[in-house]
PDB file of C-alpha atoms and ligand atoms in Angstrom:
ATOM      1  CA  UNK A  19       4.870  -5.758  26.249  1.00  0.00           C
ATOM      2  CA  UNK A  20       3.562  -7.905  23.361  1.00  0.00           C
ATOM      3  CA  UNK A  21       4.522  -6.698  19.914  1.00  0.00           C
ATOM      4  CA  UNK A  22       1.796  -4.840  18.002  1.00  0.00           C
ATOM      5  CA  UNK A  23       0.170  -5.794  14.731  1.00  0.00           C
ATOM      6  CA  UNK A  24       1.390  -4.663  11.327  1.00  0.00           C
ATOM      7  CA  UNK A  25      -1.412  -4.323   8.762  1.00  0.00           C
ATOM      8  CA  UNK A  26      -0.901  -3.070   5.205  1.00  0.00           C
ATOM      9  CA  UNK A  27      -3.395  -2.037   2.531  1.00  0.00           C
ATOM     10  CA  UNK A  28      -2.513  -2.638  -1.078  1.00  0.00           C
ATOM     11  CA  UNK A  29      -4.073  -2.159  -4.481  1.00  0.00           C
ATOM     12  CA  UNK A  30      -3.960  -0.192  -7.686  1.00  0.00           C
ATOM     13  CA  UNK A  31      -4.326   3.559  -7.714  1.00  0.00           C
ATOM     14  CA  UNK A  32      -8.042   4.273  -7.234  1.00  0.00           C
ATOM     15  CA  UNK A  33      -8.789   0.917  -5.566  1.00  0.00           C
ATOM     16  CA  UNK A  34     -10.315   2.711  -2.569  1.00  0.00           C
ATOM     17  CA  UNK A  35      -7.460   2.073  -0.089  1.00  0.00           C
ATOM     18  CA  UNK A  36      -7.438   5.567   1.348  1.00  0.00           C
ATOM     19  CA  UNK A  37     -11.182   5.558   2.114  1.00  0.00           C
ATOM     20  CA  UNK A  38     -10.912   2.093   3.650  1.00  0.00           C
ATOM     21  CA  UNK A  39      -7.914   2.908   5.809  1.00  0.00           C
ATOM     22  CA  UNK A  40      -9.836   5.873   7.272  1.00  0.00           C
ATOM     23  CA  UNK A  41     -12.846   3.653   7.976  1.00  0.00           C
ATOM     24  CA  UNK A  42     -10.655   0.990   9.564  1.00  0.00           C
ATOM     25  CA  UNK A  43      -8.819   3.549  11.713  1.00  0.00           C
ATOM     26  CA  UNK A  44     -12.202   4.861  12.949  1.00  0.00           C
ATOM     27  CA  UNK A  45     -13.286   1.265  13.725  1.00  0.00           C
ATOM     28  CA  UNK A  46     -10.076   0.743  15.735  1.00  0.00           C
ATOM     29  CA  UNK A  47     -10.572   4.051  17.544  1.00  0.00           C
ATOM     30  CA  UNK A  48     -14.057   3.044  18.688  1.00  0.00           C
ATOM     31  CA  UNK A  49     -12.535  -0.049  20.257  1.00  0.00           C
ATOM     32  CA  UNK A  50      -9.799   1.974  21.959  1.00  0.00           C
ATOM     33  CA  UNK A  51      -7.125   0.154  20.011  1.00  0.00           C
ATOM     34  CA  UNK A  52      -3.949   2.198  19.811  1.00  0.00           C
ATOM     35  CA  UNK A  53      -3.346   2.693  16.132  1.00  0.00           C
ATOM     36  CA  UNK A  54      -0.750   4.474  14.046  1.00  0.00           C
ATOM     37  CA  UNK A  55      -1.765   5.279  10.459  1.00  0.00           C
ATOM     38  CA  UNK A  56       0.867   5.960   7.833  1.00  0.00           C
ATOM     39  CA  UNK A  57       1.441   5.674   4.103  1.00  0.00           C
ATOM     40  CA  UNK A  58       4.194   5.016   1.605  1.00  0.00           C
ATOM     41  CA  UNK A  59       5.783   6.821   0.012  1.00  0.00           C
ATOM     42  CA  UNK A  60       5.601   9.557   2.684  1.00  0.00           C
ATOM     43  CA  UNK A  61       4.627   9.614   6.331  1.00  0.00           C
ATOM     44  CA  UNK A  62       7.930  11.043   7.632  1.00  0.00           C
ATOM     45  CA  UNK A  63       9.418  14.470   6.868  1.00  0.00           C
ATOM     46  CA  UNK A  64      12.096  12.822   4.706  1.00  0.00           C
ATOM     47  CA  UNK A  65       9.513  10.519   3.147  1.00  0.00           C
ATOM     48  CA  UNK A  66       7.256  13.425   2.173  1.00  0.00           C
ATOM     49  CA  UNK A  67      10.153  14.960   0.248  1.00  0.00           C
ATOM     50  CA  UNK A  68      10.872  11.633  -1.433  1.00  0.00           C
ATOM     51  CA  UNK A  69       7.154  11.327  -2.249  1.00  0.00           C
ATOM     52  CA  UNK A  70       7.132  14.710  -3.980  1.00  0.00           C
ATOM     53  CA  UNK A  71      10.145  13.652  -6.068  1.00  0.00           C
ATOM     54  CA  UNK A  72       8.528  10.354  -6.989  1.00  0.00           C
ATOM     55  CA  UNK A  73       5.016  11.487  -7.818  1.00  0.00           C
ATOM     56  CA  UNK A  74       5.446  14.897  -9.428  1.00  0.00           C
ATOM     57  CA  UNK A  75       5.101  14.521 -13.191  1.00  0.00           C
ATOM     58  CA  UNK A  76       7.831  17.183 -13.426  1.00  0.00           C
ATOM     59  CA  UNK A  77      10.301  14.507 -12.196  1.00  0.00           C
ATOM     60  CA  UNK A  78       9.809  12.367 -15.309  1.00  0.00           C
ATOM     61  CA  UNK A  79      11.776  10.598 -16.585  1.00  0.00           C
ATOM     62  CA  UNK A  80      13.132   8.742 -13.534  1.00  0.00           C
ATOM     63  CA  UNK A  81      15.162   5.613 -14.258  1.00  0.00           C
ATOM     64  CA  UNK A  82      13.291   2.540 -12.958  1.00  0.00           C
ATOM     65  CA  UNK A  83      16.189   1.701 -10.627  1.00  0.00           C
ATOM     66  CA  UNK A  84      16.131   5.247  -9.221  1.00  0.00           C
ATOM     67  CA  UNK A  85      12.409   4.914  -8.641  1.00  0.00           C
ATOM     68  CA  UNK A  86      12.856   1.588  -6.826  1.00  0.00           C
ATOM     69  CA  UNK A  87      15.775   2.888  -4.743  1.00  0.00           C
ATOM     70  CA  UNK A  88      13.743   5.939  -3.681  1.00  0.00           C
ATOM     71  CA  UNK A  89      10.809   3.716  -2.648  1.00  0.00           C
ATOM     72  CA  UNK A  90      13.167   1.736  -0.415  1.00  0.00           C
ATOM     73  CA  UNK A  91      14.856   4.872   0.946  1.00  0.00           C
ATOM     74  CA  UNK A  92      11.423   6.133   1.955  1.00  0.00           C
ATOM     75  CA  UNK A  93      10.542   2.762   3.496  1.00  0.00           C
ATOM     76  CA  UNK A  94      13.759   2.468   5.495  1.00  0.00           C
ATOM     77  CA  UNK A  95      13.049   5.850   7.068  1.00  0.00           C
ATOM     78  CA  UNK A  96       9.418   4.935   7.833  1.00  0.00           C
ATOM     79  CA  UNK A  97      10.457   1.651   9.457  1.00  0.00           C
ATOM     80  CA  UNK A  98      13.060   3.382  11.638  1.00  0.00           C
ATOM     81  CA  UNK A  99      10.952   6.402  12.563  1.00  0.00           C
ATOM     82  CA  UNK A 100       7.378   5.084  12.710  1.00  0.00           C
ATOM     83  CA  UNK A 101       6.745   1.389  12.146  1.00  0.00           C
ATOM     84  CA  UNK A 102       9.283  -0.359  14.390  1.00  0.00           C
ATOM     85  CA  UNK A 103       8.846   1.981  17.396  1.00  0.00           C
ATOM     86  CA  UNK A 104       5.045   1.632  17.147  1.00  0.00           C
ATOM     87  CA  UNK A 105       5.160  -2.181  16.914  1.00  0.00           C
ATOM     88  CA  UNK A 106       7.630  -2.351  19.796  1.00  0.00           C
ATOM     89  CA  UNK A 107       5.207  -0.241  21.872  1.00  0.00           C
ATOM     90  CA  UNK A 108       2.421  -2.768  21.160  1.00  0.00           C
ATOM     91  CA  UNK A 109       0.493  -0.515  18.735  1.00  0.00           C
ATOM     92  CA  UNK A 110      -1.371  -1.478  15.592  1.00  0.00           C
ATOM     93  CA  UNK A 111       0.241  -0.006  12.488  1.00  0.00           C
ATOM     94  CA  UNK A 112      -2.011   0.624   9.470  1.00  0.00           C
ATOM     95  CA  UNK A 113       0.175   1.304   6.480  1.00  0.00           C
ATOM     96  CA  UNK A 114      -1.182   2.438   3.094  1.00  0.00           C
ATOM     97  CA  UNK A 115       1.216   0.465   0.807  1.00  0.00           C
ATOM     98  CA  UNK A 116       4.434  -1.366   1.668  1.00  0.00           C
ATOM     99  CA  UNK A 117       6.904  -3.615  -0.194  1.00  0.00           C
ATOM    100  CA  UNK A 118       4.127  -5.428  -2.121  1.00  0.00           C
ATOM    101  CA  UNK A 119       3.641  -2.100  -3.939  1.00  0.00           C
ATOM    102  CA  UNK A 120       7.290  -2.059  -4.977  1.00  0.00           C
ATOM    103  CA  UNK A 121       7.047  -5.640  -6.150  1.00  0.00           C
ATOM    104  CA  UNK A 122       3.841  -4.907  -8.091  1.00  0.00           C
ATOM    105  CA  UNK A 123       4.782  -1.493  -9.572  1.00  0.00           C
ATOM    106  CA  UNK A 124       8.569  -1.698  -9.999  1.00  0.00           C
ATOM    107  CA  UNK A 125       8.928  -5.492 -10.127  1.00  0.00           C
ATOM    108  CA  UNK A 126       5.829  -6.019 -12.310  1.00  0.00           C
ATOM    109  CA  UNK A 127       4.910  -2.671 -13.894  1.00  0.00           C
ATOM    110  CA  UNK A 128       8.487  -1.574 -14.614  1.00  0.00           C
ATOM    111  CA  UNK A 129       9.512  -5.198 -15.227  1.00  0.00           C
ATOM    112  CA  UNK A 130      12.449  -5.170 -12.785  1.00  0.00           C
ATOM    113  CA  UNK A 131      11.326  -8.575 -11.512  1.00  0.00           C
ATOM    114  CA  UNK A 132      10.322  -9.795  -8.051  1.00  0.00           C
ATOM    115  CA  UNK A 133      13.717 -11.210  -7.073  1.00  0.00           C
ATOM    116  CA  UNK A 134      15.486  -7.842  -7.059  1.00  0.00           C
ATOM    117  CA  UNK A 135      12.720  -6.241  -5.009  1.00  0.00           C
ATOM    118  CA  UNK A 136      12.652  -9.075  -2.471  1.00  0.00           C
ATOM    119  CA  UNK A 137      16.427  -9.011  -2.152  1.00  0.00           C
ATOM    120  CA  UNK A 138      16.410  -5.276  -1.428  1.00  0.00           C
ATOM    121  CA  UNK A 139      13.599  -5.840   1.037  1.00  0.00           C
ATOM    122  CA  UNK A 140      15.708  -8.368   2.950  1.00  0.00           C
ATOM    123  CA  UNK A 141      18.703  -6.052   2.891  1.00  0.00           C
ATOM    124  CA  UNK A 142      17.069  -2.706   3.620  1.00  0.00           C
ATOM    125  CA  UNK A 143      13.945  -3.622   5.590  1.00  0.00           C
ATOM    126  CA  UNK A 144      15.373  -6.557   7.564  1.00  0.00           C
ATOM    127  CA  UNK A 145      12.673  -8.635   5.836  1.00  0.00           C
ATOM    128  CA  UNK A 146       9.964  -7.033   8.017  1.00  0.00           C
ATOM    129  CA  UNK A 147       6.648  -8.660   6.968  1.00  0.00           C
ATOM    130  CA  UNK A 148       3.116  -7.425   7.604  1.00  0.00           C
ATOM    131  CA  UNK A 149       0.986  -9.696   9.819  1.00  0.00           C
ATOM    132  CA  UNK A 150      -1.915  -9.021   7.466  1.00  0.00           C
ATOM    133  CA  UNK A 151      -2.173  -7.466   4.014  1.00  0.00           C
ATOM    134  CA  UNK A 152      -5.554  -6.382   2.660  1.00  0.00           C
ATOM    135  CA  UNK A 153      -5.352  -6.342  -1.109  1.00  0.00           C
ATOM    136  CA  UNK A 154      -8.190  -4.386  -2.746  1.00  0.00           C
ATOM    137  CA  UNK A 155      -8.746  -5.512  -6.304  1.00  0.00           C
ATOM    138  CA  UNK A 156     -11.841  -3.958  -7.901  1.00  0.00           C
ATOM    139  CA  UNK A 157     -11.794  -4.138 -11.697  1.00  0.00           C
ATOM    140  CA  UNK A 158      -8.813  -2.540 -13.395  1.00  0.00           C
ATOM    141  CA  UNK A 159     -11.065  -0.168 -15.368  1.00  0.00           C
ATOM    142  CA  UNK A 160     -12.947   1.060 -12.275  1.00  0.00           C
ATOM    143  CA  UNK A 161      -9.656   1.657 -10.399  1.00  0.00           C
ATOM    144  CA  UNK A 162      -8.086   3.682 -13.166  1.00  0.00           C
ATOM    145  CA  UNK A 163     -11.155   5.866 -13.744  1.00  0.00           C
ATOM    146  CA  UNK A 164     -11.335   6.622 -10.018  1.00  0.00           C
ATOM    147  CA  UNK A 165      -7.598   7.391  -9.763  1.00  0.00           C
ATOM    148  CA  UNK A 166      -7.846   9.894 -12.615  1.00  0.00           C
ATOM    149  CA  UNK A 167     -10.826  11.705 -11.052  1.00  0.00           C
ATOM    150  CA  UNK A 168      -9.126  11.795  -7.640  1.00  0.00           C
ATOM    151  CA  UNK A 169      -5.901  13.266  -8.983  1.00  0.00           C
ATOM    152  CA  UNK A 170      -7.668  15.967 -10.956  1.00  0.00           C
ATOM    153  CA  UNK A 171      -9.532  16.986  -7.780  1.00  0.00           C
ATOM    154  CA  UNK A 172      -6.331  16.860  -5.695  1.00  0.00           C
ATOM    155  CA  UNK A 173      -4.446  19.044  -8.200  1.00  0.00           C
ATOM    156  CA  UNK A 174      -7.317  21.572  -8.352  1.00  0.00           C
ATOM    157  CA  UNK A 175      -7.464  21.773  -4.534  1.00  0.00           C
ATOM    158  CA  UNK A 176      -3.768  21.826  -3.588  1.00  0.00           C
ATOM    159  CA  UNK A 177      -1.910  22.733  -6.770  1.00  0.00           C
ATOM    160  CA  UNK A 178       0.187  19.579  -6.165  1.00  0.00           C
ATOM    161  CA  UNK A 179       0.631  17.353  -9.166  1.00  0.00           C
ATOM    162  CA  UNK A 180       0.792  13.659  -8.175  1.00  0.00           C
ATOM    163  CA  UNK A 181       0.138  12.323 -11.655  1.00  0.00           C
ATOM    164  CA  UNK A 182       3.406  10.714 -12.687  1.00  0.00           C
ATOM    165  CA  UNK A 183       2.147   7.148 -12.226  1.00  0.00           C
ATOM    166  CA  UNK A 184      -1.273   7.878 -13.729  1.00  0.00           C
ATOM    167  CA  UNK A 185       0.414   8.852 -16.971  1.00  0.00           C
ATOM    168  CA  UNK A 186       1.378   5.225 -17.477  1.00  0.00           C
ATOM    169  CA  UNK A 187      -0.553   3.219 -20.040  1.00  0.00           C
ATOM    170  CA  UNK A 188      -3.016   0.363 -19.527  1.00  0.00           C
ATOM    171  CA  UNK A 189      -0.350  -2.297 -20.117  1.00  0.00           C
ATOM    172  CA  UNK A 190       1.704  -1.034 -17.182  1.00  0.00           C
ATOM    173  CA  UNK A 191      -1.296  -1.300 -14.840  1.00  0.00           C
ATOM    174  CA  UNK A 192      -2.208  -4.724 -16.203  1.00  0.00           C
ATOM    175  CA  UNK A 193       1.307  -5.936 -15.214  1.00  0.00           C
ATOM    176  CA  UNK A 194       0.905  -4.335 -11.748  1.00  0.00           C
ATOM    177  CA  UNK A 195      -2.453  -6.068 -11.372  1.00  0.00           C
ATOM    178  CA  UNK A 196      -1.019  -9.446 -12.385  1.00  0.00           C
ATOM    179  CA  UNK A 197       1.927  -9.117 -10.022  1.00  0.00           C
ATOM    180  CA  UNK A 198      -0.464  -8.376  -7.152  1.00  0.00           C
ATOM    181  CA  UNK A 199      -2.354 -11.564  -7.960  1.00  0.00           C
ATOM    182  CA  UNK A 200       0.915 -13.512  -8.030  1.00  0.00           C
ATOM    183  CA  UNK A 201       1.879 -12.152  -4.577  1.00  0.00           C
ATOM    184  CA  UNK A 202      -1.534 -13.163  -3.192  1.00  0.00           C
ATOM    185  CA  UNK A 203      -1.196 -16.685  -4.595  1.00  0.00           C
ATOM    186  CA  UNK A 204       2.313 -17.005  -3.158  1.00  0.00           C
ATOM    187  CA  UNK A 205       1.369 -15.806   0.333  1.00  0.00           C
ATOM    188  CA  UNK A 206      -2.267 -16.707   1.062  1.00  0.00           C
ATOM    189  CA  UNK A 207      -1.704 -16.788   4.830  1.00  0.00           C
ATOM    190  CA  UNK A 208      -0.774 -13.105   4.873  1.00  0.00           C
ATOM    191  CA  UNK A 209      -2.679 -11.597   1.937  1.00  0.00           C
ATOM    192  CA  UNK A 210      -6.475 -11.340   1.989  1.00  0.00           C
ATOM    193  CA  UNK A 211      -7.832 -10.407  -1.439  1.00  0.00           C
ATOM    194  CA  UNK A 212     -11.014  -8.327  -1.588  1.00  0.00           C
ATOM    195  CA  UNK A 213     -12.146  -8.294  -5.169  1.00  0.00           C
ATOM    196  CA  UNK A 214     -15.006  -7.302  -7.411  1.00  0.00           C
ATOM    197  CA  UNK A 215     -16.790  -3.972  -7.599  1.00  0.00           C
ATOM    198  CA  UNK A 216     -18.179  -3.960  -4.071  1.00  0.00           C
ATOM    199  CA  UNK A 217     -19.653  -0.986  -2.223  1.00  0.00           C
ATOM    200  CA  UNK A 218     -17.540   0.907   0.326  1.00  0.00           C
ATOM    201  CA  UNK A 219     -19.576  -0.710   3.138  1.00  0.00           C
ATOM    202  CA  UNK A 220     -19.144  -4.220   1.734  1.00  0.00           C
ATOM    203  CA  UNK A 221     -15.373  -3.800   1.449  1.00  0.00           C
ATOM    204  CA  UNK A 222     -15.249  -2.384   4.992  1.00  0.00           C
ATOM    205  CA  UNK A 223     -17.140  -5.422   6.317  1.00  0.00           C
ATOM    206  CA  UNK A 224     -14.682  -7.833   4.699  1.00  0.00           C
ATOM    207  CA  UNK A 225     -11.757  -5.844   6.069  1.00  0.00           C
ATOM    208  CA  UNK A 226     -13.195  -5.856   9.591  1.00  0.00           C
ATOM    209  CA  UNK A 227     -13.717  -9.618   9.398  1.00  0.00           C
ATOM    210  CA  UNK A 228     -10.094 -10.262   8.402  1.00  0.00           C
ATOM    211  CA  UNK A 229      -8.736  -7.812  10.985  1.00  0.00           C
ATOM    212  CA  UNK A 230     -10.910  -9.213  13.779  1.00  0.00           C
ATOM    213  CA  UNK A 231      -9.500 -12.688  13.178  1.00  0.00           C
ATOM    214  CA  UNK A 232      -5.959 -11.373  13.590  1.00  0.00           C
ATOM    215  CA  UNK A 233      -6.909  -9.388  16.700  1.00  0.00           C
ATOM    216  CA  UNK A 234      -8.403 -12.477  18.283  1.00  0.00           C
ATOM    217  CA  UNK A 235      -5.161 -14.321  17.575  1.00  0.00           C
ATOM    218  CA  UNK A 236      -3.181 -11.453  19.137  1.00  0.00           C
ATOM    219  CA  UNK A 237      -5.296 -10.399  22.133  1.00  0.00           C
ATOM    220  CA  UNK A 238      -7.819 -13.178  22.517  1.00  0.00           C
ATOM    221  CA  UNK A 239     -10.679 -10.733  21.693  1.00  0.00           C
ATOM    222  CA  UNK A 240     -11.631  -8.302  18.924  1.00  0.00           C
TER     223      UNK A 240
HETATM  224  P1  TMP B 326      -0.820   6.368  -3.479  1.00  0.00           P
HETATM  225  O1  TMP B 326      -1.562   7.078  -4.555  1.00  0.00           O
HETATM  226  O2  TMP B 326      -1.464   5.110  -3.026  1.00  0.00           O
HETATM  227  O3  TMP B 326      -0.410   7.262  -2.389  1.00  0.00           O
HETATM  228  O4  TMP B 326       0.554   5.823  -4.150  1.00  0.00           O
HETATM  229  C1  TMP B 326       1.435   6.616  -4.792  1.00  0.00           C
HETATM  230  C2  TMP B 326       1.933   5.988  -6.072  1.00  0.00           C
HETATM  231  O5  TMP B 326       3.222   5.410  -5.853  1.00  0.00           O
HETATM  232  C3  TMP B 326       1.063   4.892  -6.662  1.00  0.00           C
HETATM  233  O6  TMP B 326       0.914   5.169  -8.047  1.00  0.00           O
HETATM  234  C4  TMP B 326       1.871   3.645  -6.496  1.00  0.00           C
HETATM  235  C5  TMP B 326       3.295   4.139  -6.448  1.00  0.00           C
HETATM  236  N1  TMP B 326       4.201   3.282  -5.666  1.00  0.00           N
HETATM  237  C6  TMP B 326       5.151   2.508  -6.337  1.00  0.00           C
HETATM  238  O7  TMP B 326       5.230   2.552  -7.565  1.00  0.00           O
HETATM  239  N2  TMP B 326       5.995   1.721  -5.609  1.00  0.00           N
HETATM  240  C7  TMP B 326       5.966   1.675  -4.242  1.00  0.00           C
HETATM  241  O8  TMP B 326       6.763   0.957  -3.628  1.00  0.00           O
HETATM  242  C8  TMP B 326       4.982   2.487  -3.555  1.00  0.00           C
HETATM  243  C9  TMP B 326       4.923   2.465  -2.058  1.00  0.00           C
HETATM  244  C10 TMP B 326       4.120   3.273  -4.311  1.00  0.00           C
END
């Protein structure tokens, strides 16, 4: 059984990842491609508890090292429970955020540096790398405005507060943004950057193009 394909979506809060992952999953479904969709933090029962700890503004202040360690604890569980079994069974895994998020947010935003994050990744995640990373980079201002609106709606609907990261200031997100760009420059074979303030359909088209190329490489047809 050939190994599946590991695809991650990355970007700032409010970059449109969640909408795009749903569209991509529907596109895969139509083609009868066996897909597993997950997100980080979360996705497993343990991960959902870690997510609540990480994102609830009631958890502030969390030491940056605690935050990073929890992100990796969540990831280790997701790899063991979801990602590795799915890839071994030949499935396509669509993951909303992976280690690039830790490098961008904790390495860049919290200024822990890339080296520490990459070292933990080697140690804890066995250096598992996505086959393709779709990095959505609309303008910083548009992302932040959208993230704020989304979280207010989410809190009103569910009573869950997932605002801890949105309380950060512009400088924090600027560092996250710059770290994402650095990752893309370092790894152009893996990371496809989709930038500018494009419509949902335009972003979807670019995603499908990048994914189709990888599928052709894997199966000989998209
Ligand atoms: P989400 O809104 O895309 O679900 O992401 C949850 C938040 O967690 C988002 O603000 C980014 C943050 N995050 C990190 O800081 N480091 C990480 O490693 C991951 C996976 C997410």
